[in-house]
Coordinates of C-alpha atoms in Angstrom, one line a residue:
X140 CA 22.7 -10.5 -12.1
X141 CA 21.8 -6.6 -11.9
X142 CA 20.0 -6.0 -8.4
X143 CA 17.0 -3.8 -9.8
X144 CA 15.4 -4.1 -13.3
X145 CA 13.6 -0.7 -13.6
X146 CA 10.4 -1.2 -16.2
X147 CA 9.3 2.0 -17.8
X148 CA 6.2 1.6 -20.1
X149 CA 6.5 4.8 -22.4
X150 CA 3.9 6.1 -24.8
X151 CA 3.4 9.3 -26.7
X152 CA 5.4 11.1 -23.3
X153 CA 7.9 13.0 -25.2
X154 CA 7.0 16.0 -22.7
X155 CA 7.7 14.6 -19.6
X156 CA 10.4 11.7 -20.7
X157 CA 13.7 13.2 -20.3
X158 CA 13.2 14.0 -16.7
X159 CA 11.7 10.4 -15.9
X160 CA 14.8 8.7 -17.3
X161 CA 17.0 11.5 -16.0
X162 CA 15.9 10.2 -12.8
X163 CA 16.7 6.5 -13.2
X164 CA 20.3 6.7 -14.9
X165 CA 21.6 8.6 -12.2
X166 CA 20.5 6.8 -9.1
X167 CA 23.0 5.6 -6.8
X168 CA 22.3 2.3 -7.0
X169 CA 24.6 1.6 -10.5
X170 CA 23.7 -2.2 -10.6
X171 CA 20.2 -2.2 -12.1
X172 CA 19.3 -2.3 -15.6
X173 CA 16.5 -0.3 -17.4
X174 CA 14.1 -1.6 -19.9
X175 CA 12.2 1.1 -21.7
X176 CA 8.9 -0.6 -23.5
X177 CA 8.1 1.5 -26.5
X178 CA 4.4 1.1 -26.9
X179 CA 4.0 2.2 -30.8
X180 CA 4.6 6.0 -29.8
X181 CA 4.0 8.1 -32.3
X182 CA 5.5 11.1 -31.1
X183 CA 9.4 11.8 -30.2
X184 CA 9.3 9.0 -27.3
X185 CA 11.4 6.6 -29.4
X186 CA 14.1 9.2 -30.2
X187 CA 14.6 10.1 -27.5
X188 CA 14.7 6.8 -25.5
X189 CA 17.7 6.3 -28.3
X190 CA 19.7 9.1 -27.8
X191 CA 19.8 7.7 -24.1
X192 CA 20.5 4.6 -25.0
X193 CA 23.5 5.5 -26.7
X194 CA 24.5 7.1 -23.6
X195 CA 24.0 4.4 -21.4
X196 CA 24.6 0.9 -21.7
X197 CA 22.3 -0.3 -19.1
X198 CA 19.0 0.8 -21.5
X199 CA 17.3 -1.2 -23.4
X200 CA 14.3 -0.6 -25.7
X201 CA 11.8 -2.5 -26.3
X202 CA 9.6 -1.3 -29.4
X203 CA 6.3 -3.1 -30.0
X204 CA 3.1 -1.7 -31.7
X205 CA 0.4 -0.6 -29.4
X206 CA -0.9 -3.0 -27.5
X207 CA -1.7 -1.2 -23.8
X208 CA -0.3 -0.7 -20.6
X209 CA -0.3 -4.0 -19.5
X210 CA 1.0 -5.6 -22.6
X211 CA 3.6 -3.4 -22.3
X212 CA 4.5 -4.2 -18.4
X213 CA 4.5 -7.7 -19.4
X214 CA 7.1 -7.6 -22.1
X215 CA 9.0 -6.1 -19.7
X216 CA 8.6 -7.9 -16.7
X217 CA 9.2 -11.0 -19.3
X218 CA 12.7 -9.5 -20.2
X219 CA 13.9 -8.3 -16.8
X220 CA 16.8 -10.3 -15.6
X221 CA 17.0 -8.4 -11.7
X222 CA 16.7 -9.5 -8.3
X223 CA 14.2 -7.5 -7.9
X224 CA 11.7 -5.4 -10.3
X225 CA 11.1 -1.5 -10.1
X226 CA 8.2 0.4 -12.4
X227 CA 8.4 3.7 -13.1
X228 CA 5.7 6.2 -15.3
X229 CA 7.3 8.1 -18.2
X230 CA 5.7 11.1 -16.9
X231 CA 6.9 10.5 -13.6
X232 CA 10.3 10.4 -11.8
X233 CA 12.1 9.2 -8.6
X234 CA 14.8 10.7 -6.4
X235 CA 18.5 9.3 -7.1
X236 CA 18.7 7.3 -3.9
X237 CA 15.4 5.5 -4.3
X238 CA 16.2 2.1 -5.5
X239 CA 19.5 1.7 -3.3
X240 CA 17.5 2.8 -0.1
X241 CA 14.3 0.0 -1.5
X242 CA 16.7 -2.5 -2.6
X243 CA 19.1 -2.4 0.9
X244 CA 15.8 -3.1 3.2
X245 CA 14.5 -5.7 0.2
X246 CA 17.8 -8.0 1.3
X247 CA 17.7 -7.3 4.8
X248 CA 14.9 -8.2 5.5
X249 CA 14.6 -11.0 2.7
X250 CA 10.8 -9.0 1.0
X251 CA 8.7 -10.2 -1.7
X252 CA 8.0 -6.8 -1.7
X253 CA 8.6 -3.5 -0.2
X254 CA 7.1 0.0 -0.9
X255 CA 7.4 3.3 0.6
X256 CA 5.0 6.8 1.1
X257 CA 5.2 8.9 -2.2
X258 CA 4.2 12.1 -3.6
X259 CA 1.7 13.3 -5.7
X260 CA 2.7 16.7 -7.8
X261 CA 1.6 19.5 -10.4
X262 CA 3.8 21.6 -12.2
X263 CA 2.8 25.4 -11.1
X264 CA 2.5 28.6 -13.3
X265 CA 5.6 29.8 -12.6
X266 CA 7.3 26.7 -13.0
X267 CA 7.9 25.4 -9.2
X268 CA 6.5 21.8 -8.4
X269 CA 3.6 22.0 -5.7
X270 CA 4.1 18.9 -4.1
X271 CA 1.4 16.5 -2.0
X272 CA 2.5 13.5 0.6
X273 CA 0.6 10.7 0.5
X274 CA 0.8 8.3 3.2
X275 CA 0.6 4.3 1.8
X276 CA -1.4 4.3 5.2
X277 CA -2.9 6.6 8.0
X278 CA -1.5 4.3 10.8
X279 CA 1.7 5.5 11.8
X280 CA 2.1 1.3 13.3
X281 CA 2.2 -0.1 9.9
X282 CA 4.9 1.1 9.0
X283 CA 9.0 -0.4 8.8
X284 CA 8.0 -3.9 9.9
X285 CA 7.3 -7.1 7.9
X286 CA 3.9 -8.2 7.3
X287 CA 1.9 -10.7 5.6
X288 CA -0.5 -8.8 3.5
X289 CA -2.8 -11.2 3.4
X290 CA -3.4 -11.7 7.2
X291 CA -3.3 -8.5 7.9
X292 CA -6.7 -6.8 7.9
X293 CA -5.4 -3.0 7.8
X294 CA -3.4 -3.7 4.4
X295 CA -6.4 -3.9 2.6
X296 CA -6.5 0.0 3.2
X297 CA -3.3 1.5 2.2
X298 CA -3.6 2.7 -1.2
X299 CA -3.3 0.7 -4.2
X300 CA -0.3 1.5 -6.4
X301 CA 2.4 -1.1 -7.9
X302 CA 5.3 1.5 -8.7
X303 CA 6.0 3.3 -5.3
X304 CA 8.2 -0.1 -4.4
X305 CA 10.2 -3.0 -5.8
X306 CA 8.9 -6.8 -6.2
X307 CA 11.5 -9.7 -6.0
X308 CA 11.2 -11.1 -9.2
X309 CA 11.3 -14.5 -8.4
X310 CA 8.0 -13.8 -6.1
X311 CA 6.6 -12.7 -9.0
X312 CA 7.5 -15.4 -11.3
X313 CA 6.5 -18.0 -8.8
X314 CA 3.2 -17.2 -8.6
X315 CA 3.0 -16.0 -12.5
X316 CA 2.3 -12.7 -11.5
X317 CA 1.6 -10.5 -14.9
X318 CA -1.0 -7.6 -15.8
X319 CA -4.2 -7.5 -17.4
X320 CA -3.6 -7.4 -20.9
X321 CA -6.3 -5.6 -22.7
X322 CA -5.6 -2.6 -25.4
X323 CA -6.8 0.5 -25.0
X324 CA -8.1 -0.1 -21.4
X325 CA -6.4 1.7 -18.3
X326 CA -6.1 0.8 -14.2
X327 CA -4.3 -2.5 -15.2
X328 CA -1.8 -1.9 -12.3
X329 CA -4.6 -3.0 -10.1
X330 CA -4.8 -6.7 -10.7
X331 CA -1.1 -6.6 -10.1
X332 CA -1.7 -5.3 -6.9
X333 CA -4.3 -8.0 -6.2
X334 CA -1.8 -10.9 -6.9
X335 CA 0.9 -9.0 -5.0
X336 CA -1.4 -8.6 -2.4
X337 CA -2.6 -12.1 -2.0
X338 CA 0.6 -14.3 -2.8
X339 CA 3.0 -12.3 -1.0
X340 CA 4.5 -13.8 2.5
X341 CA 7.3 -11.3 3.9
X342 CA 6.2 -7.4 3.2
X343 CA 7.3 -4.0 4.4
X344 CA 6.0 0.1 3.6
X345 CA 8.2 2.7 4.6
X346 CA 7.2 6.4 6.1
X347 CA 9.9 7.9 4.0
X348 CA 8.4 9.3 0.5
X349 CA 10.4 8.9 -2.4
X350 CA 8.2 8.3 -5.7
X351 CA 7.2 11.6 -7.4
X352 CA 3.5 11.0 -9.2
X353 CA 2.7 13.7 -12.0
X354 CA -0.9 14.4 -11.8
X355 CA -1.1 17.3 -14.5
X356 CA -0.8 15.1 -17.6
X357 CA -4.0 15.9 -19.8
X358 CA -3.1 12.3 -21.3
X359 CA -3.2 10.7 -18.0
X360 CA -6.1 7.8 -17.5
X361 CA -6.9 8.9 -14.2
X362 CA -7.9 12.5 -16.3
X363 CA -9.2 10.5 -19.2
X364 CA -13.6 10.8 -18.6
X365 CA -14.2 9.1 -21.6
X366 CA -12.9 5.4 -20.2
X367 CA -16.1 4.6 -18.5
X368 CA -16.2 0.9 -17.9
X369 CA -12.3 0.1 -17.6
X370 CA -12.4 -0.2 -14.1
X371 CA -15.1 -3.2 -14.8
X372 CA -13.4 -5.0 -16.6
X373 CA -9.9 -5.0 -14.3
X374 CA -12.4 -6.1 -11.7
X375 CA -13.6 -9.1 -13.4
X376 CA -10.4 -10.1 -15.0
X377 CA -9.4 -10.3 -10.8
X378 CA -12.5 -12.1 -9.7
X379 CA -11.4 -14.8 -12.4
X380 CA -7.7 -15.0 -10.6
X381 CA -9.7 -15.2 -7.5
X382 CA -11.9 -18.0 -8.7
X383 CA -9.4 -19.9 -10.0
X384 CA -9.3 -21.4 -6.1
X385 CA -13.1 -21.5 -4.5
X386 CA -10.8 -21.4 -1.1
X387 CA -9.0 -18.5 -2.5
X388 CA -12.1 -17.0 -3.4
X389 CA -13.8 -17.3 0.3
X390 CA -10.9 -15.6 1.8
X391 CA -10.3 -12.8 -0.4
X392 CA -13.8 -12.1 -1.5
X393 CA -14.5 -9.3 1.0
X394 CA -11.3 -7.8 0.4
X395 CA -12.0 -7.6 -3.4
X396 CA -15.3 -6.2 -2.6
X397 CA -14.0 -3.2 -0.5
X398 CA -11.4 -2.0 -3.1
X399 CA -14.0 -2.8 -6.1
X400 CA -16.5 -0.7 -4.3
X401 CA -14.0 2.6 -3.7
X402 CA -12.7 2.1 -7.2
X403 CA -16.3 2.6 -8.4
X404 CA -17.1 5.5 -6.8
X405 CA -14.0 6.7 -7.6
X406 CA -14.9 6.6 -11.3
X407 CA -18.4 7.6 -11.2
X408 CA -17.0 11.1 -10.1
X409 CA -14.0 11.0 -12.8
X410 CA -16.3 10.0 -16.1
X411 CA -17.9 12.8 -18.3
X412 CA -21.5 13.9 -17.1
X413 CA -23.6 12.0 -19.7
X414 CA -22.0 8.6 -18.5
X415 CA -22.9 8.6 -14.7
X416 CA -26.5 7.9 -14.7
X417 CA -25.5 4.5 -16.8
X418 CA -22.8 4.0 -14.6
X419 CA -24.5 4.5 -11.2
X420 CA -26.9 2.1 -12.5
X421 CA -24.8 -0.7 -13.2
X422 CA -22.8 0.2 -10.1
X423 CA -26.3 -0.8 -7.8
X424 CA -26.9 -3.8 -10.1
X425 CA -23.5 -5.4 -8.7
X426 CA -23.8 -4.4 -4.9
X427 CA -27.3 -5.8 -5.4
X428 CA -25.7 -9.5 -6.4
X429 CA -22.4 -9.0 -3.8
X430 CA -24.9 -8.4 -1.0
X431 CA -27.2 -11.6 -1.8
X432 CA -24.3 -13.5 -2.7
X433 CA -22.8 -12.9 0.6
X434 CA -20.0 -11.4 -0.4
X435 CA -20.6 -7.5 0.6
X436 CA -21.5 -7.0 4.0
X437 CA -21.6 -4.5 6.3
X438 CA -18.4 -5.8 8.7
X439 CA -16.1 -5.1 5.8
X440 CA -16.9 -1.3 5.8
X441 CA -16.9 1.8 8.1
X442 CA -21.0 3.0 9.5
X443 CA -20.6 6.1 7.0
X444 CA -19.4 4.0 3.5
X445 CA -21.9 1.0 4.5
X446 CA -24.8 3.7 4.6
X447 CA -23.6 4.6 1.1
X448 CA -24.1 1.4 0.1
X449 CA -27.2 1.3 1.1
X450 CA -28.6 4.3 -0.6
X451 CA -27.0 3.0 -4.0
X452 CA -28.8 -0.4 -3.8
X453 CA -32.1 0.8 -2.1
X454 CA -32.8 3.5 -4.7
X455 CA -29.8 4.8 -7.1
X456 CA -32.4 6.8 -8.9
X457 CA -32.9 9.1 -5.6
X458 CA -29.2 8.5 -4.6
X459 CA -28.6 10.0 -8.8
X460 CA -31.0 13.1 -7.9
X461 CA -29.5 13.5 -4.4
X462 CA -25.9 13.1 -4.6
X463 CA -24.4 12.5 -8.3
X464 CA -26.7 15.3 -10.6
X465 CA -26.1 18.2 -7.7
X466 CA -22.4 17.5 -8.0
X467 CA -22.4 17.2 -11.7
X468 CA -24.0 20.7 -12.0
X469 CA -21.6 22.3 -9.2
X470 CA -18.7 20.9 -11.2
X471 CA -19.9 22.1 -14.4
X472 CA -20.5 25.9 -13.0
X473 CA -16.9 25.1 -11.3
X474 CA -15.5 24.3 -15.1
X475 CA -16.9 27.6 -16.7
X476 CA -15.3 29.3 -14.1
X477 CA -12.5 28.3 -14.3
X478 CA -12.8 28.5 -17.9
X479 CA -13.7 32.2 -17.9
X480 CA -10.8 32.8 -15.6
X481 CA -8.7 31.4 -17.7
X482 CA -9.8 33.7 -20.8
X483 CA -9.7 37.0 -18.2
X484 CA -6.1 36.0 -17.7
X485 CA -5.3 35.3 -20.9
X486 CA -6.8 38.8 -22.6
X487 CA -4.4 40.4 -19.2
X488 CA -2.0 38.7 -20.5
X489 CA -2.3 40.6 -23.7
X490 CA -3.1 43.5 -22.7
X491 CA 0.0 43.2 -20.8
X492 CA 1.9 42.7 -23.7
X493 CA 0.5 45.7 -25.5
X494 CA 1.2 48.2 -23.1
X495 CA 4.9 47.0 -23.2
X496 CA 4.7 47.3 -27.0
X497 CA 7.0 50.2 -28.7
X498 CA 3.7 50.7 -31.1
X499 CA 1.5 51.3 -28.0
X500 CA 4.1 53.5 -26.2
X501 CA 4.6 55.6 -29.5
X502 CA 0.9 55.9 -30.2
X503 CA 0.4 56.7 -26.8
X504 CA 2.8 59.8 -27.3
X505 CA 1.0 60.9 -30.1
X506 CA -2.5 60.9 -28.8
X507 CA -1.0 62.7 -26.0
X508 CA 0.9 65.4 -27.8
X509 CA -2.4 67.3 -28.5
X510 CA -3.7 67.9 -25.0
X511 CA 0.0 68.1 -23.7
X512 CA 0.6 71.1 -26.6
X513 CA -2.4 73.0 -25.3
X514 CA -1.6 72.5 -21.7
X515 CA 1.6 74.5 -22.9
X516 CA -0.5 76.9 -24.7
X517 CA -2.7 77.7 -21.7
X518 CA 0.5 77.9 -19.2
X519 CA 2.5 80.8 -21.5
X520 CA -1.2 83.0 -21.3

């Protein structure tokens, strides 16, 4: 049995691919195999996955037609044969010691899951990564112990990815842990999360970053303003999981309401312009029913986000005027600015270019000639 199946759910990244899967063949840990999901690319991804493939006996591809990122995870998760399961983003990568350092604390301390701090990155001008440490948690005392997620009320805070760490994969096939399957939608890595979150007994986050998160990929969801309601619909599809168990429900209701609520807001201020009205609206219309249903209440929440919550349900048409429009029209100003320096440093750029040219230096000798000729002139008088 290989210790580590790495996932990697690849579509239409032929930019960024190479140096993802440079990344996982060359990791010290040799015992893990990696299952590449071809998602009905339509781009280079596939040819490239196979000239890798011929490299490398521990790759295999998957190729389905398009069916999302969580149909995708699943057929791999459904084909991994590992101890324990690792995800990686084709536009992403991870240092070569990062599955032998996960996988060694995994056994030792027998974990249905452990994770680690990470990075997020863009790719500068000149070609030098800027790099950003996120912390899984701002409490420096939940870190490099074992925990039970579920009883512990700070765990509900630390931020919600599923590819920073690796998940025994008989945890996960235990409790028939699997993602949201739904094509074209995006944030299907967080009812994952949920099930981890809920189901898992022995857990551990380390303070040492490893995973490296590209956050310059136009083609990115968490850049995409046109997927409005997504978010929605991952949210229901874990309030069904929940629901499943009325017990289960009444003890996890409050956290689902706490990470529904910060998701929300997180995509009201990452949708396009037009859809945020629309979207504030239904946003109220929810905390409206979680408050009267019991399930939002102030004791899950700091003072500051619970006065937030207020203002949406009391009156989201001020809180729209107030808060949401003023910010839509500073970030539109912000976006023609940029925009316009952009285009000052592209026409520098050129002129640049031109002034290095042979036909600007010659024609600059020429127009000069004339005034340098009579210069002459006027120095022999």
């Amino acid at each position: 049995m290989k210790k580590v199946s790495v996932i990697i759910p690849v579509y239409n990244v032929e930019e960024y691919l190479e140096e993802c899967m440079e990344s996982v063949i060359h990791q010290t840990l040799k015992e893990i195999e990696i299952l590449c999901v071809n998602d009905g690319s339509t781009d280079h991804s596939q040819q490239i996955l196979e000239q890798y493939a011929k490299k490398d006996d521990r790759i295999r591809i998957i190729s389905q037609k398009n069916g999302g990122y969580g149909k995708a995870m699943n057929c791999g998760l459904d084909a991994a044969t590992g101890e324990y399961i690792g995800i990686v983003e084709p536009d992403d990568y991870v240092p070569l010691n990062m599955y032998e350092d996960l996988y060694r604390k995994a056994k030792e301390q027998n974990l249905d899951f452990v994770k680690a701090d990470f990075y997020r990155f863009v790719t500068a001008e000149n070609g030098n990564k800027e790099l950003y440490y996120n912390h899984l948690s701002l409490n420096p005392e939940d870190y490099n112990h074992v925990f039970n997620p579920s009883e512990t009320s700070d765990a509900i805070r630390f931020i919600m990815n599923t590819w920073s760490g690796i998940y025994r994969r008989d945890f996960l096939e235990q409790y028939k842990i699997r993602h949201h399957e739904t094509p074209g939608a995006s944030f299907q890595d967080n009812g994952f999360w949920f099930q981890t979150f809920i189901y898992a007994k022995r857990a551990m986050i380390l303070d040492t970053p490893y995973y490296m998160n590209r956050r310059d990929n136009p083609n990115s969801s968490v850049n995409n303003r046109e997927k409005v309601y997504c978010i929605n619909q991952e949210y229901d599809y874990i309030k069904d999981i929940l629901m499943r168990d009325e017990a289960l429900w009444n003890r996890f209701r409050h956290v689902y309401w706490f990470k529904k609520y910060h998701n929300y807001l997180g995509t009201l201020w990452r949708i396009a312009e037009e859809y945020r009205y629309e979207y504030l609206m239904r946003f109220s219309e929810e905390l409206k029913r979680g408050i009267a249903l019991g399930d939002v209440n102030p004791d899950t929440f700091t003072k500051k986000t619970w006065n937030n919550i207020e203002r949406i349900v009391q009156d989201p048409e001020h809180y729209y005027k107030m808060c949401v429009y003023p910010r839509t029209i500073n970030q539109q100003v912000f976006e023609q600015i940029t925009k316009l320096e952009e285009e000052n440093q592209e026409l520098r750029q050129e002129i640049k270019k031109i002034r290095s040219s042979k036909t600007f230096r010659v024609g600059k000798l020429l127009l000069g000639a004339p005034s340098l000729l009579k210069k002459k002139l006027r120095g022999g008088r």
